mmCIF file with all atom_site columns, C-alpha atoms and ligand atoms in Angstrom:
data_model
loop_
_atom_site.group_PDB
_atom_site.id
_atom_site.type_symbol
_atom_site.label_atom_id
_atom_site.label_alt_id
_atom_site.label_comp_id
_atom_site.label_asym_id
_atom_site.label_entity_id
_atom_site.label_seq_id
_atom_site.pdbx_PDB_ins_code
_atom_site.Cartn_x
_atom_site.Cartn_y
_atom_site.Cartn_z
_atom_site.occupancy
_atom_site.B_iso_or_equiv
_atom_site.pdbx_formal_charge
_atom_site.auth_seq_id
_atom_site.auth_comp_id
_atom_site.auth_asym_id
_atom_site.auth_atom_id
_atom_site.pdbx_PDB_model_num
ATOM   1   C CA  . UNK A 1 1   ? -7.929  16.626  5.268   1.00 0.00 ? 1   UNK A CA  1
ATOM   2   C CA  . UNK A 1 2   ? -11.229 16.432  7.139   1.00 0.00 ? 2   UNK A CA  1
ATOM   3   C CA  . UNK A 1 3   ? -11.508 14.551  10.416  1.00 0.00 ? 3   UNK A CA  1
ATOM   4   C CA  . UNK A 1 4   ? -13.910 12.186  8.690   1.00 0.00 ? 4   UNK A CA  1
ATOM   5   C CA  . UNK A 1 5   ? -11.400 11.288  5.960   1.00 0.00 ? 5   UNK A CA  1
ATOM   6   C CA  . UNK A 1 6   ? -8.656  10.878  8.536   1.00 0.00 ? 6   UNK A CA  1
ATOM   7   C CA  . UNK A 1 7   ? -10.896 8.588   10.601  1.00 0.00 ? 7   UNK A CA  1
ATOM   8   C CA  . UNK A 1 8   ? -11.787 6.493   7.542   1.00 0.00 ? 8   UNK A CA  1
ATOM   9   C CA  . UNK A 1 9   ? -8.106  6.065   6.612   1.00 0.00 ? 9   UNK A CA  1
ATOM   10  C CA  . UNK A 1 10  ? -7.215  5.303   10.217  1.00 0.00 ? 10  UNK A CA  1
ATOM   11  C CA  . UNK A 1 11  ? -9.892  2.591   10.363  1.00 0.00 ? 11  UNK A CA  1
ATOM   12  C CA  . UNK A 1 12  ? -8.703  1.052   7.083   1.00 0.00 ? 12  UNK A CA  1
ATOM   13  C CA  . UNK A 1 13  ? -5.041  0.826   8.075   1.00 0.00 ? 13  UNK A CA  1
ATOM   14  C CA  . UNK A 1 14  ? -5.735  -0.324  11.629  1.00 0.00 ? 14  UNK A CA  1
ATOM   15  C CA  . UNK A 1 15  ? -8.386  -2.937  10.893  1.00 0.00 ? 15  UNK A CA  1
ATOM   16  C CA  . UNK A 1 16  ? -6.464  -4.701  8.102   1.00 0.00 ? 16  UNK A CA  1
ATOM   17  C CA  . UNK A 1 17  ? -3.000  -6.260  8.616   1.00 0.00 ? 17  UNK A CA  1
ATOM   18  C CA  . UNK A 1 18  ? -1.849  -5.311  5.103   1.00 0.00 ? 18  UNK A CA  1
ATOM   19  C CA  . UNK A 1 19  ? -3.409  -2.467  3.093   1.00 0.00 ? 19  UNK A CA  1
ATOM   20  C CA  . UNK A 1 20  ? -2.367  -1.143  -0.300  1.00 0.00 ? 20  UNK A CA  1
ATOM   21  C CA  . UNK A 1 21  ? -3.738  2.229   -1.393  1.00 0.00 ? 21  UNK A CA  1
ATOM   22  C CA  . UNK A 1 22  ? -3.481  2.064   -5.158  1.00 0.00 ? 22  UNK A CA  1
ATOM   23  C CA  . UNK A 1 23  ? -4.919  3.233   -8.454  1.00 0.00 ? 23  UNK A CA  1
ATOM   24  C CA  . UNK A 1 24  ? -7.330  0.657   -9.843  1.00 0.00 ? 24  UNK A CA  1
ATOM   25  C CA  . UNK A 1 25  ? -7.776  -2.877  -8.530  1.00 0.00 ? 25  UNK A CA  1
ATOM   26  C CA  . UNK A 1 26  ? -5.221  -5.690  -8.136  1.00 0.00 ? 26  UNK A CA  1
ATOM   27  C CA  . UNK A 1 27  ? -6.765  -7.316  -11.216 1.00 0.00 ? 27  UNK A CA  1
ATOM   28  C CA  . UNK A 1 28  ? -6.793  -4.081  -13.225 1.00 0.00 ? 28  UNK A CA  1
ATOM   29  C CA  . UNK A 1 29  ? -4.205  -1.637  -11.871 1.00 0.00 ? 29  UNK A CA  1
ATOM   30  C CA  . UNK A 1 30  ? -4.528  1.801   -13.461 1.00 0.00 ? 30  UNK A CA  1
ATOM   31  C CA  . UNK A 1 31  ? -0.917  2.873   -13.011 1.00 0.00 ? 31  UNK A CA  1
ATOM   32  C CA  . UNK A 1 32  ? 2.432   1.155   -13.515 1.00 0.00 ? 32  UNK A CA  1
ATOM   33  C CA  . UNK A 1 33  ? 3.563   1.939   -9.966  1.00 0.00 ? 33  UNK A CA  1
ATOM   34  C CA  . UNK A 1 34  ? 0.442   0.363   -8.478  1.00 0.00 ? 34  UNK A CA  1
ATOM   35  C CA  . UNK A 1 35  ? 0.856   -2.601  -10.796 1.00 0.00 ? 35  UNK A CA  1
ATOM   36  C CA  . UNK A 1 36  ? 4.402   -3.098  -9.534  1.00 0.00 ? 36  UNK A CA  1
ATOM   37  C CA  . UNK A 1 37  ? 3.289   -2.896  -5.896  1.00 0.00 ? 37  UNK A CA  1
ATOM   38  C CA  . UNK A 1 38  ? 0.613   -5.551  -6.502  1.00 0.00 ? 38  UNK A CA  1
ATOM   39  C CA  . UNK A 1 39  ? 3.111   -7.797  -8.295  1.00 0.00 ? 39  UNK A CA  1
ATOM   40  C CA  . UNK A 1 40  ? 5.485   -7.661  -5.312  1.00 0.00 ? 40  UNK A CA  1
ATOM   41  C CA  . UNK A 1 41  ? 2.731   -8.531  -2.824  1.00 0.00 ? 41  UNK A CA  1
ATOM   42  C CA  . UNK A 1 42  ? 1.509   -11.371 -5.021  1.00 0.00 ? 42  UNK A CA  1
ATOM   43  C CA  . UNK A 1 43  ? 5.071   -12.645 -5.458  1.00 0.00 ? 43  UNK A CA  1
ATOM   44  C CA  . UNK A 1 44  ? 5.350   -12.807 -1.673  1.00 0.00 ? 44  UNK A CA  1
ATOM   45  C CA  . UNK A 1 45  ? 2.001   -14.582 -1.372  1.00 0.00 ? 45  UNK A CA  1
ATOM   46  C CA  . UNK A 1 46  ? 0.607   -11.926 0.943   1.00 0.00 ? 46  UNK A CA  1
ATOM   47  C CA  . UNK A 1 47  ? -3.103  -11.433 1.408   1.00 0.00 ? 47  UNK A CA  1
ATOM   48  C CA  . UNK A 1 48  ? -3.916  -7.751  1.359   1.00 0.00 ? 48  UNK A CA  1
ATOM   49  C CA  . UNK A 1 49  ? -6.775  -5.308  1.333   1.00 0.00 ? 49  UNK A CA  1
ATOM   50  C CA  . UNK A 1 50  ? -6.663  -2.838  -1.545  1.00 0.00 ? 50  UNK A CA  1
ATOM   51  C CA  . UNK A 1 51  ? -8.194  0.620   -1.649  1.00 0.00 ? 51  UNK A CA  1
ATOM   52  C CA  . UNK A 1 52  ? -8.734  2.189   -5.075  1.00 0.00 ? 52  UNK A CA  1
ATOM   53  C CA  . UNK A 1 53  ? -8.036  5.896   -4.597  1.00 0.00 ? 53  UNK A CA  1
ATOM   54  C CA  . UNK A 1 54  ? -9.477  6.670   -8.042  1.00 0.00 ? 54  UNK A CA  1
ATOM   55  C CA  . UNK A 1 55  ? -12.891 5.826   -6.573  1.00 0.00 ? 55  UNK A CA  1
ATOM   56  C CA  . UNK A 1 56  ? -12.535 8.343   -3.742  1.00 0.00 ? 56  UNK A CA  1
ATOM   57  C CA  . UNK A 1 57  ? -10.826 11.697  -4.211  1.00 0.00 ? 57  UNK A CA  1
ATOM   58  C CA  . UNK A 1 58  ? -10.954 12.480  -0.472  1.00 0.00 ? 58  UNK A CA  1
ATOM   59  C CA  . UNK A 1 59  ? -8.965  9.332   0.254   1.00 0.00 ? 59  UNK A CA  1
ATOM   60  C CA  . UNK A 1 60  ? -6.649  10.029  -2.706  1.00 0.00 ? 60  UNK A CA  1
ATOM   61  C CA  . UNK A 1 61  ? -5.643  13.383  -1.261  1.00 0.00 ? 61  UNK A CA  1
ATOM   62  C CA  . UNK A 1 62  ? -6.088  12.477  2.410   1.00 0.00 ? 62  UNK A CA  1
ATOM   63  C CA  . UNK A 1 63  ? -3.732  9.520   2.318   1.00 0.00 ? 63  UNK A CA  1
ATOM   64  C CA  . UNK A 1 64  ? -0.893  11.832  1.270   1.00 0.00 ? 64  UNK A CA  1
ATOM   65  C CA  . UNK A 1 65  ? -1.341  13.928  4.393   1.00 0.00 ? 65  UNK A CA  1
ATOM   66  C CA  . UNK A 1 66  ? -1.909  10.881  6.591   1.00 0.00 ? 66  UNK A CA  1
ATOM   67  C CA  . UNK A 1 67  ? 1.521   9.450   5.758   1.00 0.00 ? 67  UNK A CA  1
ATOM   68  C CA  . UNK A 1 68  ? 3.212   12.702  4.730   1.00 0.00 ? 68  UNK A CA  1
ATOM   69  C CA  . UNK A 1 69  ? 4.086   10.885  1.472   1.00 0.00 ? 69  UNK A CA  1
ATOM   70  C CA  . UNK A 1 70  ? 3.167   12.569  -1.804  1.00 0.00 ? 70  UNK A CA  1
ATOM   71  C CA  . UNK A 1 71  ? 2.359   9.651   -4.078  1.00 0.00 ? 71  UNK A CA  1
ATOM   72  C CA  . UNK A 1 72  ? 0.365   6.476   -4.599  1.00 0.00 ? 72  UNK A CA  1
ATOM   73  C CA  . UNK A 1 73  ? 0.731   3.506   -4.168  1.00 0.00 ? 73  UNK A CA  1
ATOM   74  C CA  . UNK A 1 74  ? 1.163   3.404   -0.393  1.00 0.00 ? 74  UNK A CA  1
ATOM   75  C CA  . UNK A 1 75  ? 1.640   0.233   1.627   1.00 0.00 ? 75  UNK A CA  1
ATOM   76  C CA  . UNK A 1 76  ? 0.638   -0.115  5.293   1.00 0.00 ? 76  UNK A CA  1
ATOM   77  C CA  . UNK A 1 77  ? 1.537   -3.128  7.426   1.00 0.00 ? 77  UNK A CA  1
ATOM   78  C CA  . UNK A 1 78  ? 0.311   -3.540  10.990  1.00 0.00 ? 78  UNK A CA  1
ATOM   79  C CA  . UNK A 1 79  ? -1.102  -0.010  10.928  1.00 0.00 ? 79  UNK A CA  1
ATOM   80  C CA  . UNK A 1 80  ? 2.258   1.508   9.962   1.00 0.00 ? 80  UNK A CA  1
ATOM   81  C CA  . UNK A 1 81  ? 3.188   3.211   6.700   1.00 0.00 ? 81  UNK A CA  1
ATOM   82  C CA  . UNK A 1 82  ? 5.926   1.285   4.867   1.00 0.00 ? 82  UNK A CA  1
ATOM   83  C CA  . UNK A 1 83  ? 6.405   3.186   1.597   1.00 0.00 ? 83  UNK A CA  1
ATOM   84  C CA  . UNK A 1 84  ? 5.632   3.412   -2.084  1.00 0.00 ? 84  UNK A CA  1
ATOM   85  C CA  . UNK A 1 85  ? 6.578   1.072   -4.894  1.00 0.00 ? 85  UNK A CA  1
ATOM   86  C CA  . UNK A 1 86  ? 10.264  2.057   -5.003  1.00 0.00 ? 86  UNK A CA  1
ATOM   87  C CA  . UNK A 1 87  ? 10.703  1.341   -1.301  1.00 0.00 ? 87  UNK A CA  1
ATOM   88  C CA  . UNK A 1 88  ? 8.718   -1.888  -1.647  1.00 0.00 ? 88  UNK A CA  1
ATOM   89  C CA  . UNK A 1 89  ? 11.004  -3.037  -4.454  1.00 0.00 ? 89  UNK A CA  1
ATOM   90  C CA  . UNK A 1 90  ? 14.153  -2.145  -2.505  1.00 0.00 ? 90  UNK A CA  1
ATOM   91  C CA  . UNK A 1 91  ? 12.881  -3.955  0.589   1.00 0.00 ? 91  UNK A CA  1
ATOM   92  C CA  . UNK A 1 92  ? 11.764  -6.939  -1.480  1.00 0.00 ? 92  UNK A CA  1
ATOM   93  C CA  . UNK A 1 93  ? 15.161  -7.271  -3.132  1.00 0.00 ? 93  UNK A CA  1
ATOM   94  C CA  . UNK A 1 94  ? 16.881  -7.034  0.251   1.00 0.00 ? 94  UNK A CA  1
ATOM   95  C CA  . UNK A 1 95  ? 14.564  -9.698  1.706   1.00 0.00 ? 95  UNK A CA  1
ATOM   96  C CA  . UNK A 1 96  ? 13.242  -7.158  4.196   1.00 0.00 ? 96  UNK A CA  1
ATOM   97  C CA  . UNK A 1 97  ? 9.659   -7.033  2.967   1.00 0.00 ? 97  UNK A CA  1
ATOM   98  C CA  . UNK A 1 98  ? 9.159   -10.769 3.435   1.00 0.00 ? 98  UNK A CA  1
ATOM   99  C CA  . UNK A 1 99  ? 10.594  -10.465 6.952   1.00 0.00 ? 99  UNK A CA  1
ATOM   100 C CA  . UNK A 1 100 ? 8.261   -7.587  7.734   1.00 0.00 ? 100 UNK A CA  1
ATOM   101 C CA  . UNK A 1 101 ? 5.217   -9.612  6.685   1.00 0.00 ? 101 UNK A CA  1
ATOM   102 C CA  . UNK A 1 102 ? 6.346   -12.584 8.712   1.00 0.00 ? 102 UNK A CA  1
ATOM   103 C CA  . UNK A 1 103 ? 6.850   -10.434 11.803  1.00 0.00 ? 103 UNK A CA  1
ATOM   104 C CA  . UNK A 1 104 ? 3.437   -8.839  11.244  1.00 0.00 ? 104 UNK A CA  1
ATOM   105 C CA  . UNK A 1 105 ? 1.831   -12.275 11.016  1.00 0.00 ? 105 UNK A CA  1
ATOM   106 C CA  . UNK A 1 106 ? 0.809   -11.862 7.380   1.00 0.00 ? 106 UNK A CA  1
ATOM   107 C CA  . UNK A 1 107 ? 1.153   -15.101 5.447   1.00 0.00 ? 107 UNK A CA  1
ATOM   108 C CA  . UNK A 1 108 ? 4.203   -14.778 3.253   1.00 0.00 ? 108 UNK A CA  1
ATOM   109 C CA  . UNK A 1 109 ? 5.917   -17.354 1.104   1.00 0.00 ? 109 UNK A CA  1
ATOM   110 C CA  . UNK A 1 110 ? 9.702   -17.514 1.383   1.00 0.00 ? 110 UNK A CA  1
ATOM   111 C CA  . UNK A 1 111 ? 11.465  -15.407 -1.218  1.00 0.00 ? 111 UNK A CA  1
ATOM   112 C CA  . UNK A 1 112 ? 13.149  -17.312 -4.046  1.00 0.00 ? 112 UNK A CA  1
HETATM 113 N N1  . GSH B 2 .   ? 8.360   6.711   -7.022  1.00 0.00 ? 1   GSH B N1  1
HETATM 114 C C1  . GSH B 2 .   ? 6.981   6.553   -6.626  1.00 0.00 ? 1   GSH B C1  1
HETATM 115 C C2  . GSH B 2 .   ? 6.107   6.605   -7.837  1.00 0.00 ? 1   GSH B C2  1
HETATM 116 C C3  . GSH B 2 .   ? 4.628   6.805   -7.535  1.00 0.00 ? 1   GSH B C3  1
HETATM 117 C C4  . GSH B 2 .   ? 4.084   7.998   -8.295  1.00 0.00 ? 1   GSH B C4  1
HETATM 118 O O1  . GSH B 2 .   ? 4.833   8.798   -8.867  1.00 0.00 ? 1   GSH B O1  1
HETATM 119 N N2  . GSH B 2 .   ? 2.737   8.134   -8.247  1.00 0.00 ? 1   GSH B N2  1
HETATM 120 C C5  . GSH B 2 .   ? 2.097   9.227   -8.903  1.00 0.00 ? 1   GSH B C5  1
HETATM 121 C C6  . GSH B 2 .   ? 1.451   8.766   -10.210 1.00 0.00 ? 1   GSH B C6  1
HETATM 122 S S1  . GSH B 2 .   ? 0.458   7.294   -10.032 1.00 0.00 ? 1   GSH B S1  1
HETATM 123 C C7  . GSH B 2 .   ? 1.072   9.852   -7.971  1.00 0.00 ? 1   GSH B C7  1
HETATM 124 O O2  . GSH B 2 .   ? 0.653   9.256   -7.004  1.00 0.00 ? 1   GSH B O2  1
HETATM 125 N N3  . GSH B 2 .   ? 0.677   11.102  -8.243  1.00 0.00 ? 1   GSH B N3  1
HETATM 126 C C8  . GSH B 2 .   ? -0.268  11.820  -7.407  1.00 0.00 ? 1   GSH B C8  1
HETATM 127 C C9  . GSH B 2 .   ? -1.689  11.483  -7.698  1.00 0.00 ? 1   GSH B C9  1
HETATM 128 O O3  . GSH B 2 .   ? -1.979  10.887  -8.736  1.00 0.00 ? 1   GSH B O3  1
HETATM 129 O O4  . GSH B 2 .   ? -2.558  11.831  -6.873  1.00 0.00 ? 1   GSH B O4  1
HETATM 130 C C10 . GSH B 2 .   ? 6.825   5.250   -5.812  1.00 0.00 ? 1   GSH B C10 1
HETATM 131 O O5  . GSH B 2 .   ? 7.831   4.795   -5.339  1.00 0.00 ? 1   GSH B O5  1
HETATM 132 O O6  . GSH B 2 .   ? 5.738   4.699   -5.653  1.00 0.00 ? 1   GSH B O6  1
#
């Protein structure tokens, strides 16, 4: 990964409270895993910034090195890597994702 790509990713995750690196957009996800990640965030009522890695191959590859995680989607909260869609689902079901957003100051609706 170039320093430039690393700096761009660093700026994205540090300047936005909640960032989802995904394939496609929240309205038109281009992969089932990204679609699931968006659905979880929307279910929790969280506002998030999305980055479509299909629009930027440097980010698509660079984000894997940045987090040392091999796949997309990738969720970052408060500048920290949280996980992919499997981890998001596990944390959501355990009530931990909602807690994380509340601690991070991201608006989250209580889980039903
Ligand atoms: N189990 C993963 C599934 C994600 C996954 O397998 N993503 C693939 C297909 S979208 C991927 O990122 N492949 C590498 C790439 O497309 O660059 C998760 O929890 O998110």
